[in-house]
Amino acid sequence: MTAQPPRPPAHLSRLAVMGALVVALALTACGQRPSETQAGEAKRPIVIGVSLPLTGDFAQPGSEAKRGYEIWRDMVNAKGGVLGRQVELKIVDDASNQDTVVADYTKLITQDKVDLLLGTFSSLLNHPASAVAEKNGMVFVEPAGGAPSMFERGFKYLFFAQPATAPRQADVFVNWIKSLPAAERPESAAYPSQDDPFALPVIKSMQEQLEALGVRTVYSEVYPADTTNFQSVASTLASKKPDLVAQGAVFEDGVGMVRALKQLGFSPKMLFQTSAPSNSSQYSDGVGLGSTEGVFYTVSWNEKATTPLNAEFVAAYRKAHSAAPAEDAADAFAAAQVLAAAVTAVGAIDQDKMRDWLHANTVETLLGPLSWKENGEPKGSFLLAQWQSGKVEVVGPPELATTKTVVNPKPAWK
């Protein structure tokens, strides 16, 4: 996160993008008797079509999503499948390209005639992909793609399988800053962000909220998605010496910024990045384990969570890949749980009934309970995570924290 695909025009860059509480885990489908309408297909596998960015800009998180989907498939098949049928994944590579992802999902639906769909990675790709699904009347559960533009189109078959959308991601960090004594709050802040439809709204929301608290903005700029050299931005930040650097970072840009700041010897008192630090060992390998200490980010999932199936997912991931799971893998697993829960509850592969059921119910996933507004936007909130002593801890909200310790200020780079 191989040959790079052509980028869309700049103005499209990074855009595309209770009722009853039902404990309906994907694995609870195991052993259920198929409905009469499916009896003739009981031996045929259920085929789920997915296009993922396995090469190109989003290859790193796209590959993690693939791992999450595959672990879910293996776990559910070991327990008997969905509606008594084994599950097959038909995964193709969209090369991080908007045109390719449209062609992929069109082919999966019209030529391959897959039974179900799961989403790709990023708002950039899910924006056009979800339009293909909507046109064909197929439920589209996406694991990553929380840009506001995703939910402004009135789609009925779209469901985002994370707790909240991008603008809400900043809230938990701002709330933590509000909880600090006035003397410990940052006086100044810098807001560099990639031109990404998920990362940018997070940073804009944070800037607005912190300015309302009296935190002075000394830098606020958007850099192109293909930026690889951060020396100039880092040099500007070092000259302005903000207490807080809040970066809208996807992955490689987050690593690049830390490396550039380290070379200049500037270490802010607080560092917040969007999704980059959630990439587990890939992030710590990229910036150096010692340089992760005190880095904040918001996250949809925690390895230590006691949510149903989380421990089993973590164990299966570690066994398969000899590493801790990345958030993108967990999000993909949860998206598959949501889809399977709808199929199980309806008792058949009926796209309209599945859509209506998801709009009316809550699904328990390893991310926690997920429910949606009519436009597919989730109703929950994120967690505030921080790297501490080489591992990730949840530090907010307090009732969900895995530690009472918060590293503040951030120590110097190592």
PDB file of C-alpha atoms in Angstrom, residues 97-370:
ATOM      1  CA  ASN A  97      -8.347   1.975 -10.829  1.00  0.00           C
ATOM      2  CA  GLN A  98     -11.884   3.382 -10.992  1.00  0.00           C
ATOM      3  CA  ASP A  99     -12.548   2.263 -14.565  1.00  0.00           C
ATOM      4  CA  THR A 100     -11.332  -1.246 -13.829  1.00  0.00           C
ATOM      5  CA  VAL A 101     -13.456  -1.623 -10.719  1.00  0.00           C
ATOM      6  CA  VAL A 102     -16.581  -0.714 -12.698  1.00  0.00           C
ATOM      7  CA  ALA A 103     -15.718  -3.285 -15.363  1.00  0.00           C
ATOM      8  CA  ASP A 104     -14.958  -5.879 -12.702  1.00  0.00           C
ATOM      9  CA  TYR A 105     -18.265  -5.595 -10.867  1.00  0.00           C
ATOM     10  CA  THR A 106     -20.204  -5.409 -14.120  1.00  0.00           C
ATOM     11  CA  LYS A 107     -18.619  -8.679 -15.237  1.00  0.00           C
ATOM     12  CA  LEU A 108     -19.098 -10.343 -11.868  1.00  0.00           C
ATOM     13  CA  ILE A 109     -22.816  -9.538 -11.985  1.00  0.00           C
ATOM     14  CA  THR A 110     -23.733  -9.924 -15.645  1.00  0.00           C
ATOM     15  CA  GLN A 111     -21.315 -12.580 -16.921  1.00  0.00           C
ATOM     16  CA  ASP A 112     -20.103 -14.539 -13.917  1.00  0.00           C
ATOM     17  CA  LYS A 113     -23.553 -14.226 -12.323  1.00  0.00           C
ATOM     18  CA  VAL A 114     -22.257 -14.351  -8.767  1.00  0.00           C
ATOM     19  CA  ASP A 115     -24.822 -14.852  -6.022  1.00  0.00           C
ATOM     20  CA  LEU A 116     -23.640 -12.033  -3.745  1.00  0.00           C
ATOM     21  CA  LEU A 117     -21.266  -9.076  -3.667  1.00  0.00           C
ATOM     22  CA  LEU A 118     -18.796  -7.653  -1.172  1.00  0.00           C
ATOM     23  CA  GLY A 119     -17.152  -4.259  -1.503  1.00  0.00           C
ATOM     24  CA  THR A 120     -13.664  -3.132  -2.421  1.00  0.00           C
ATOM     25  CA  PHE A 121     -11.293  -0.806  -0.543  1.00  0.00           C
ATOM     26  CA  SER A 122     -11.534   3.010  -0.334  1.00  0.00           C
ATOM     27  CA  SER A 123     -14.236   5.535  -1.154  1.00  0.00           C
ATOM     28  CA  LEU A 124     -12.465   6.221  -4.446  1.00  0.00           C
ATOM     29  CA  LEU A 125     -13.228   2.699  -5.674  1.00  0.00           C
ATOM     30  CA  ASN A 126     -16.418   1.941  -3.759  1.00  0.00           C
ATOM     31  CA  HIS A 127     -18.144   5.064  -5.090  1.00  0.00           C
ATOM     32  CA  PRO A 128     -18.352   3.777  -8.692  1.00  0.00           C
ATOM     33  CA  ALA A 129     -18.521   0.105  -7.649  1.00  0.00           C
ATOM     34  CA  SER A 130     -21.573   0.669  -5.450  1.00  0.00           C
ATOM     35  CA  ALA A 131     -23.301   2.437  -8.355  1.00  0.00           C
ATOM     36  CA  VAL A 132     -22.954  -0.749 -10.416  1.00  0.00           C
ATOM     37  CA  ALA A 133     -24.452  -2.798  -7.595  1.00  0.00           C
ATOM     38  CA  GLU A 134     -27.302  -0.315  -7.091  1.00  0.00           C
ATOM     39  CA  LYS A 135     -28.158  -0.345 -10.789  1.00  0.00           C
ATOM     40  CA  ASN A 136     -28.368  -4.130 -10.708  1.00  0.00           C
ATOM     41  CA  GLY A 137     -30.337  -4.296  -7.463  1.00  0.00           C
ATOM     42  CA  MET A 138     -27.682  -6.148  -5.462  1.00  0.00           C
ATOM     43  CA  VAL A 139     -26.791  -5.617  -1.802  1.00  0.00           C
ATOM     44  CA  PHE A 140     -23.332  -4.042  -1.546  1.00  0.00           C
ATOM     45  CA  VAL A 141     -21.614  -4.254   1.849  1.00  0.00           C
ATOM     46  CA  GLU A 142     -18.377  -2.268   1.785  1.00  0.00           C
ATOM     47  CA  PRO A 143     -15.585  -2.651   4.370  1.00  0.00           C
ATOM     48  CA  ALA A 144     -13.895   0.703   3.681  1.00  0.00           C
ATOM     49  CA  GLY A 145     -15.389   3.815   2.137  1.00  0.00           C
ATOM     50  CA  GLY A 146     -16.792   6.329   4.590  1.00  0.00           C
ATOM     51  CA  ALA A 147     -16.550   9.534   2.565  1.00  0.00           C
ATOM     52  CA  PRO A 148     -19.694  11.683   2.857  1.00  0.00           C
ATOM     53  CA  SER A 149     -20.206  11.531  -0.916  1.00  0.00           C
ATOM     54  CA  MET A 150     -20.897   7.802  -0.626  1.00  0.00           C
ATOM     55  CA  PHE A 151     -24.151   8.474   1.194  1.00  0.00           C
ATOM     56  CA  GLU A 152     -25.467  11.515  -0.635  1.00  0.00           C
ATOM     57  CA  ARG A 153     -26.938   9.532  -3.552  1.00  0.00           C
ATOM     58  CA  GLY A 154     -29.910   7.931  -1.824  1.00  0.00           C
ATOM     59  CA  PHE A 155     -28.769   4.369  -2.539  1.00  0.00           C
ATOM     60  CA  LYS A 156     -30.867   1.614  -0.953  1.00  0.00           C
ATOM     61  CA  TYR A 157     -28.558  -1.406  -1.411  1.00  0.00           C
ATOM     62  CA  LEU A 158     -25.402   0.190   0.043  1.00  0.00           C
ATOM     63  CA  PHE A 159     -24.173  -0.617   3.591  1.00  0.00           C
ATOM     64  CA  PHE A 160     -20.920   0.601   5.145  1.00  0.00           C
ATOM     65  CA  ALA A 161     -19.583  -2.035   7.565  1.00  0.00           C
ATOM     66  CA  GLN A 162     -17.729   0.275   9.944  1.00  0.00           C
ATOM     67  CA  PRO A 163     -19.051   2.102  13.018  1.00  0.00           C
ATOM     68  CA  ALA A 164     -19.208   5.606  11.506  1.00  0.00           C
ATOM     69  CA  THR A 165     -18.374   7.781   8.493  1.00  0.00           C
ATOM     70  CA  ALA A 166     -15.302   9.956   7.964  1.00  0.00           C
ATOM     71  CA  PRO A 167     -16.484  13.271   9.480  1.00  0.00           C
ATOM     72  CA  ARG A 168     -17.351  11.474  12.736  1.00  0.00           C
ATOM     73  CA  GLN A 169     -13.898   9.935  13.031  1.00  0.00           C
ATOM     74  CA  ALA A 170     -12.347  13.047  14.558  1.00  0.00           C
ATOM     75  CA  ASP A 171     -14.857  13.329  17.396  1.00  0.00           C
ATOM     76  CA  VAL A 172     -13.255  10.907  19.833  1.00  0.00           C
ATOM     77  CA  PHE A 173      -9.820  12.611  19.550  1.00  0.00           C
ATOM     78  CA  VAL A 174     -11.335  16.066  20.000  1.00  0.00           C
ATOM     79  CA  ASN A 175     -13.264  14.808  23.022  1.00  0.00           C
ATOM     80  CA  TRP A 176     -10.013  13.566  24.538  1.00  0.00           C
ATOM     81  CA  ILE A 177      -8.396  16.976  24.047  1.00  0.00           C
ATOM     82  CA  LYS A 178     -11.443  18.600  25.667  1.00  0.00           C
ATOM     83  CA  SER A 179     -10.901  16.364  28.700  1.00  0.00           C
ATOM     84  CA  LEU A 180      -7.371  17.702  29.254  1.00  0.00           C
ATOM     85  CA  PRO A 181      -6.573  20.546  31.636  1.00  0.00           C
ATOM     86  CA  ALA A 182      -6.184  23.788  29.706  1.00  0.00           C
ATOM     87  CA  ALA A 183      -2.427  23.831  30.282  1.00  0.00           C
ATOM     88  CA  GLU A 184      -2.045  20.421  28.602  1.00  0.00           C
ATOM     89  CA  ARG A 185      -4.062  21.169  25.461  1.00  0.00           C
ATOM     90  CA  PRO A 186      -2.226  22.037  22.244  1.00  0.00           C
ATOM     91  CA  GLU A 187      -1.988  25.757  21.551  1.00  0.00           C
ATOM     92  CA  SER A 188      -1.259  25.365  17.838  1.00  0.00           C
ATOM     93  CA  ALA A 189      -1.890  22.721  15.209  1.00  0.00           C
ATOM     94  CA  ALA A 190      -0.933  21.835  11.636  1.00  0.00           C
ATOM     95  CA  TYR A 191      -3.236  19.912   9.279  1.00  0.00           C
ATOM     96  CA  PRO A 192      -1.528  18.340   6.251  1.00  0.00           C
ATOM     97  CA  SER A 193      -3.788  15.889   4.432  1.00  0.00           C
ATOM     98  CA  GLN A 194      -3.738  13.673   1.398  1.00  0.00           C
ATOM     99  CA  ASP A 195      -6.384  14.500  -1.201  1.00  0.00           C
ATOM    100  CA  ASP A 196      -8.409  11.461  -0.162  1.00  0.00           C
ATOM    101  CA  PRO A 197     -12.208  11.337   0.199  1.00  0.00           C
ATOM    102  CA  PHE A 198     -11.987   9.576   3.564  1.00  0.00           C
ATOM    103  CA  ALA A 199      -8.923  11.162   5.174  1.00  0.00           C
ATOM    104  CA  LEU A 200      -9.643  14.758   4.206  1.00  0.00           C
ATOM    105  CA  PRO A 201     -13.092  15.045   5.882  1.00  0.00           C
ATOM    106  CA  VAL A 202     -11.599  13.686   9.114  1.00  0.00           C
ATOM    107  CA  ILE A 203      -8.945  16.402   9.183  1.00  0.00           C
ATOM    108  CA  LYS A 204     -11.334  19.169   8.165  1.00  0.00           C
ATOM    109  CA  SER A 205     -13.731  18.197  10.930  1.00  0.00           C
ATOM    110  CA  MET A 206     -10.912  18.081  13.465  1.00  0.00           C
ATOM    111  CA  GLN A 207      -9.587  21.480  12.416  1.00  0.00           C
ATOM    112  CA  GLU A 208     -13.020  23.093  12.745  1.00  0.00           C
ATOM    113  CA  GLN A 209     -13.624  21.574  16.161  1.00  0.00           C
ATOM    114  CA  LEU A 210     -10.190  22.424  17.545  1.00  0.00           C
ATOM    115  CA  GLU A 211     -10.329  25.986  16.234  1.00  0.00           C
ATOM    116  CA  ALA A 212     -13.613  26.335  18.134  1.00  0.00           C
ATOM    117  CA  LEU A 213     -11.683  25.270  21.246  1.00  0.00           C
ATOM    118  CA  GLY A 214      -9.112  28.009  20.630  1.00  0.00           C
ATOM    119  CA  VAL A 215      -6.369  25.890  19.062  1.00  0.00           C
ATOM    120  CA  ARG A 216      -4.549  28.120  16.571  1.00  0.00           C
ATOM    121  CA  THR A 217      -4.059  26.763  13.036  1.00  0.00           C
ATOM    122  CA  VAL A 218      -0.539  27.392  11.705  1.00  0.00           C
ATOM    123  CA  TYR A 219      -0.740  25.163   8.611  1.00  0.00           C
ATOM    124  CA  SER A 220      -3.553  23.603   6.605  1.00  0.00           C
ATOM    125  CA  GLU A 221      -2.757  22.167   3.183  1.00  0.00           C
ATOM    126  CA  VAL A 222      -3.865  19.291   0.947  1.00  0.00           C
ATOM    127  CA  TYR A 223      -1.216  17.375  -0.981  1.00  0.00           C
ATOM    128  CA  PRO A 224      -1.789  15.189  -4.092  1.00  0.00           C
ATOM    129  CA  ALA A 225      -2.483  11.520  -3.581  1.00  0.00           C
ATOM    130  CA  ASP A 226       0.662  10.514  -5.467  1.00  0.00           C
ATOM    131  CA  THR A 227       2.999  12.566  -3.259  1.00  0.00           C
ATOM    132  CA  THR A 228       6.046  10.559  -2.212  1.00  0.00           C
ATOM    133  CA  ASN A 229       8.485  13.261  -1.073  1.00  0.00           C
ATOM    134  CA  PHE A 230       7.463  14.968   2.181  1.00  0.00           C
ATOM    135  CA  GLN A 231      10.625  16.969   2.802  1.00  0.00           C
ATOM    136  CA  SER A 232       9.051  20.265   1.794  1.00  0.00           C
ATOM    137  CA  VAL A 233       5.927  19.795   3.926  1.00  0.00           C
ATOM    138  CA  ALA A 234       7.961  18.543   6.859  1.00  0.00           C
ATOM    139  CA  SER A 235      10.339  21.502   6.579  1.00  0.00           C
ATOM    140  CA  THR A 236       7.408  23.914   6.735  1.00  0.00           C
ATOM    141  CA  LEU A 237       5.985  22.120   9.768  1.00  0.00           C
ATOM    142  CA  ALA A 238       9.356  22.189  11.510  1.00  0.00           C
ATOM    143  CA  SER A 239       9.626  25.943  10.943  1.00  0.00           C
ATOM    144  CA  LYS A 240       6.159  26.583  12.410  1.00  0.00           C
ATOM    145  CA  LYS A 241       6.624  24.201  15.369  1.00  0.00           C
ATOM    146  CA  PRO A 242       2.974  23.259  15.973  1.00  0.00           C
ATOM    147  CA  ASP A 243       2.134  21.437  19.194  1.00  0.00           C
ATOM    148  CA  LEU A 244      -0.115  19.072  17.234  1.00  0.00           C
ATOM    149  CA  VAL A 245       0.346  17.618  13.764  1.00  0.00           C
ATOM    150  CA  ALA A 246      -2.879  16.013  12.520  1.00  0.00           C
ATOM    151  CA  GLN A 247      -2.303  14.295   9.184  1.00  0.00           C
ATOM    152  CA  GLY A 248      -4.869  12.805   6.850  1.00  0.00           C
ATOM    153  CA  ALA A 249      -2.730   9.808   5.934  1.00  0.00           C
ATOM    154  CA  VAL A 250      -3.734   6.616   4.129  1.00  0.00           C
ATOM    155  CA  PHE A 251      -0.569   4.549   4.589  1.00  0.00           C
ATOM    156  CA  GLU A 252       2.605   5.292   2.631  1.00  0.00           C
ATOM    157  CA  ASP A 253       2.132   9.045   3.104  1.00  0.00           C
ATOM    158  CA  GLY A 254       1.888   8.565   6.863  1.00  0.00           C
ATOM    159  CA  VAL A 255       5.137   6.636   6.879  1.00  0.00           C
ATOM    160  CA  GLY A 256       6.730   9.192   4.560  1.00  0.00           C
ATOM    161  CA  MET A 257       5.762  12.111   6.791  1.00  0.00           C
ATOM    162  CA  VAL A 258       7.216  10.513   9.919  1.00  0.00           C
ATOM    163  CA  ARG A 259      10.448   9.717   8.121  1.00  0.00           C
ATOM    164  CA  ALA A 260      10.741  13.291   6.862  1.00  0.00           C
ATOM    165  CA  LEU A 261      10.046  14.782  10.300  1.00  0.00           C
ATOM    166  CA  LYS A 262      12.638  12.474  11.844  1.00  0.00           C
ATOM    167  CA  GLN A 263      15.273  13.553   9.319  1.00  0.00           C
ATOM    168  CA  LEU A 264      14.628  17.181  10.273  1.00  0.00           C
ATOM    169  CA  GLY A 265      14.657  16.415  13.979  1.00  0.00           C
ATOM    170  CA  PHE A 266      11.206  17.900  14.586  1.00  0.00           C
ATOM    171  CA  SER A 267       8.962  15.937  16.916  1.00  0.00           C
ATOM    172  CA  PRO A 268       5.568  17.519  17.725  1.00  0.00           C
ATOM    173  CA  LYS A 269       4.079  17.138  21.190  1.00  0.00           C
ATOM    174  CA  MET A 270       1.132  15.307  19.642  1.00  0.00           C
ATOM    175  CA  LEU A 271       0.838  13.368  16.387  1.00  0.00           C
ATOM    176  CA  PHE A 272      -2.465  12.161  14.976  1.00  0.00           C
ATOM    177  CA  GLN A 273      -2.764  10.293  11.667  1.00  0.00           C
ATOM    178  CA  THR A 274      -5.919   8.850  10.144  1.00  0.00           C
ATOM    179  CA  SER A 275      -5.675   5.251   8.928  1.00  0.00           C
ATOM    180  CA  ALA A 276      -1.899   4.862   8.430  1.00  0.00           C
ATOM    181  CA  PRO A 277      -1.041   3.716  11.999  1.00  0.00           C
ATOM    182  CA  SER A 278      -3.762   1.054  11.881  1.00  0.00           C
ATOM    183  CA  ASN A 279      -1.667  -1.014   9.466  1.00  0.00           C
ATOM    184  CA  SER A 280      -0.131  -2.960  12.330  1.00  0.00           C
ATOM    185  CA  SER A 281       3.419  -4.190  11.771  1.00  0.00           C
ATOM    186  CA  GLN A 282       3.596  -2.628   8.298  1.00  0.00           C
ATOM    187  CA  TYR A 283       3.390   0.785   9.942  1.00  0.00           C
ATOM    188  CA  SER A 284       5.865   0.043  12.726  1.00  0.00           C
ATOM    189  CA  ASP A 285       8.281  -1.485  10.208  1.00  0.00           C
ATOM    190  CA  GLY A 286       7.935   1.592   8.013  1.00  0.00           C
ATOM    191  CA  VAL A 287       8.584   4.281  10.626  1.00  0.00           C
ATOM    192  CA  GLY A 288      10.626   2.235  13.090  1.00  0.00           C
ATOM    193  CA  LEU A 289       9.068   0.657  16.157  1.00  0.00           C
ATOM    194  CA  GLY A 290      10.503   3.268  18.518  1.00  0.00           C
ATOM    195  CA  SER A 291       8.962   6.072  16.475  1.00  0.00           C
ATOM    196  CA  THR A 292       5.416   4.734  16.911  1.00  0.00           C
ATOM    197  CA  GLU A 293       5.343   5.686  20.583  1.00  0.00           C
ATOM    198  CA  GLY A 294       2.512   8.080  21.388  1.00  0.00           C
ATOM    199  CA  VAL A 295       1.035   8.217  17.861  1.00  0.00           C
ATOM    200  CA  PHE A 296      -2.756   8.608  17.919  1.00  0.00           C
ATOM    201  CA  TYR A 297      -5.280   7.377  15.386  1.00  0.00           C
ATOM    202  CA  THR A 298      -8.940   6.479  15.290  1.00  0.00           C
ATOM    203  CA  VAL A 299      -9.944   2.935  14.564  1.00  0.00           C
ATOM    204  CA  SER A 300     -12.982   0.777  13.939  1.00  0.00           C
ATOM    205  CA  TRP A 301     -11.623  -2.337  15.657  1.00  0.00           C
ATOM    206  CA  ASN A 302      -9.359  -3.513  18.455  1.00  0.00           C
ATOM    207  CA  GLU A 303      -7.489  -6.802  18.630  1.00  0.00           C
ATOM    208  CA  LYS A 304      -8.325  -7.109  22.336  1.00  0.00           C
ATOM    209  CA  ALA A 305     -12.068  -6.565  21.919  1.00  0.00           C
ATOM    210  CA  THR A 306     -14.348  -9.166  23.492  1.00  0.00           C
ATOM    211  CA  THR A 307     -16.842  -8.985  20.643  1.00  0.00           C
ATOM    212  CA  PRO A 308     -18.141 -12.308  19.305  1.00  0.00           C
ATOM    213  CA  LEU A 309     -15.640 -14.165  17.085  1.00  0.00           C
ATOM    214  CA  ASN A 310     -12.905 -11.567  17.534  1.00  0.00           C
ATOM    215  CA  ALA A 311     -10.582 -13.916  19.399  1.00  0.00           C
ATOM    216  CA  GLU A 312     -11.154 -16.623  16.792  1.00  0.00           C
ATOM    217  CA  PHE A 313     -10.468 -14.172  13.971  1.00  0.00           C
ATOM    218  CA  VAL A 314      -7.231 -12.932  15.561  1.00  0.00           C
ATOM    219  CA  ALA A 315      -6.020 -16.496  16.171  1.00  0.00           C
ATOM    220  CA  ALA A 316      -6.828 -17.568  12.614  1.00  0.00           C
ATOM    221  CA  TYR A 317      -5.090 -14.518  11.144  1.00  0.00           C
ATOM    222  CA  ARG A 318      -1.963 -15.050  13.238  1.00  0.00           C
ATOM    223  CA  LYS A 319      -1.853 -18.732  12.278  1.00  0.00           C
ATOM    224  CA  ALA A 320      -2.223 -17.949   8.570  1.00  0.00           C
ATOM    225  CA  HIS A 321       0.070 -14.919   8.328  1.00  0.00           C
ATOM    226  CA  SER A 322       2.351 -15.001  11.406  1.00  0.00           C
ATOM    227  CA  ALA A 323       1.445 -11.415  12.253  1.00  0.00           C
ATOM    228  CA  ALA A 324      -1.166  -9.346  14.051  1.00  0.00           C
ATOM    229  CA  PRO A 325      -4.227  -8.501  11.957  1.00  0.00           C
ATOM    230  CA  ALA A 326      -4.528  -5.082  10.373  1.00  0.00           C
ATOM    231  CA  GLU A 327      -7.741  -3.114  10.779  1.00  0.00           C
ATOM    232  CA  ASP A 328      -8.546  -3.507   7.070  1.00  0.00           C
ATOM    233  CA  ALA A 329      -8.656  -7.290   7.467  1.00  0.00           C
ATOM    234  CA  ALA A 330     -11.006  -7.013  10.429  1.00  0.00           C
ATOM    235  CA  ASP A 331     -13.274  -4.602   8.538  1.00  0.00           C
ATOM    236  CA  ALA A 332     -13.496  -7.032   5.620  1.00  0.00           C
ATOM    237  CA  PHE A 333     -14.337  -9.910   7.960  1.00  0.00           C
ATOM    238  CA  ALA A 334     -17.095  -7.775   9.500  1.00  0.00           C
ATOM    239  CA  ALA A 335     -18.495  -6.879   6.072  1.00  0.00           C
ATOM    240  CA  ALA A 336     -18.779 -10.575   5.264  1.00  0.00           C
ATOM    241  CA  GLN A 337     -20.494 -11.155   8.607  1.00  0.00           C
ATOM    242  CA  VAL A 338     -23.065  -8.505   7.748  1.00  0.00           C
ATOM    243  CA  LEU A 339     -23.785 -10.009   4.352  1.00  0.00           C
ATOM    244  CA  ALA A 340     -24.097 -13.546   5.717  1.00  0.00           C
ATOM    245  CA  ALA A 341     -26.315 -12.361   8.570  1.00  0.00           C
ATOM    246  CA  ALA A 342     -28.790 -10.941   6.067  1.00  0.00           C
ATOM    247  CA  VAL A 343     -28.808 -14.134   3.980  1.00  0.00           C
ATOM    248  CA  THR A 344     -29.297 -16.247   7.100  1.00  0.00           C
ATOM    249  CA  ALA A 345     -32.122 -14.117   8.481  1.00  0.00           C
ATOM    250  CA  VAL A 346     -33.975 -14.055   5.160  1.00  0.00           C
ATOM    251  CA  GLY A 347     -33.342 -17.756   4.566  1.00  0.00           C
ATOM    252  CA  ALA A 348     -32.575 -17.255   0.902  1.00  0.00           C
ATOM    253  CA  ILE A 349     -30.498 -15.165  -1.488  1.00  0.00           C
ATOM    254  CA  ASP A 350     -33.118 -12.505  -2.094  1.00  0.00           C
ATOM    255  CA  GLN A 351     -31.494  -9.107  -2.625  1.00  0.00           C
ATOM    256  CA  ASP A 352     -34.569  -7.007  -1.814  1.00  0.00           C
ATOM    257  CA  LYS A 353     -35.423  -8.928   1.346  1.00  0.00           C
ATOM    258  CA  MET A 354     -31.782  -8.819   2.459  1.00  0.00           C
ATOM    259  CA  ARG A 355     -31.710  -5.043   1.880  1.00  0.00           C
ATOM    260  CA  ASP A 356     -34.902  -4.520   3.866  1.00  0.00           C
ATOM    261  CA  TRP A 357     -33.705  -6.736   6.710  1.00  0.00           C
ATOM    262  CA  LEU A 358     -30.422  -4.852   7.080  1.00  0.00           C
ATOM    263  CA  HIS A 359     -32.235  -1.522   7.156  1.00  0.00           C
ATOM    264  CA  ALA A 360     -34.450  -2.782   9.977  1.00  0.00           C
ATOM    265  CA  ASN A 361     -32.001  -4.682  12.167  1.00  0.00           C
ATOM    266  CA  THR A 362     -28.691  -4.564  14.031  1.00  0.00           C
ATOM    267  CA  VAL A 363     -25.930  -7.053  13.243  1.00  0.00           C
ATOM    268  CA  GLU A 364     -23.379  -8.187  15.813  1.00  0.00           C
ATOM    269  CA  THR A 365     -19.879  -8.260  14.306  1.00  0.00           C
ATOM    270  CA  LEU A 366     -16.324  -8.395  15.594  1.00  0.00           C
ATOM    271  CA  LEU A 367     -16.373  -4.577  15.329  1.00  0.00           C
ATOM    272  CA  GLY A 368     -19.374  -4.530  17.657  1.00  0.00           C
ATOM    273  CA  PRO A 369     -23.045  -3.936  16.775  1.00  0.00           C
ATOM    274  CA  LEU A 370     -23.657  -2.296  13.395  1.00  0.00           C
TER     275      LEU A 370
END
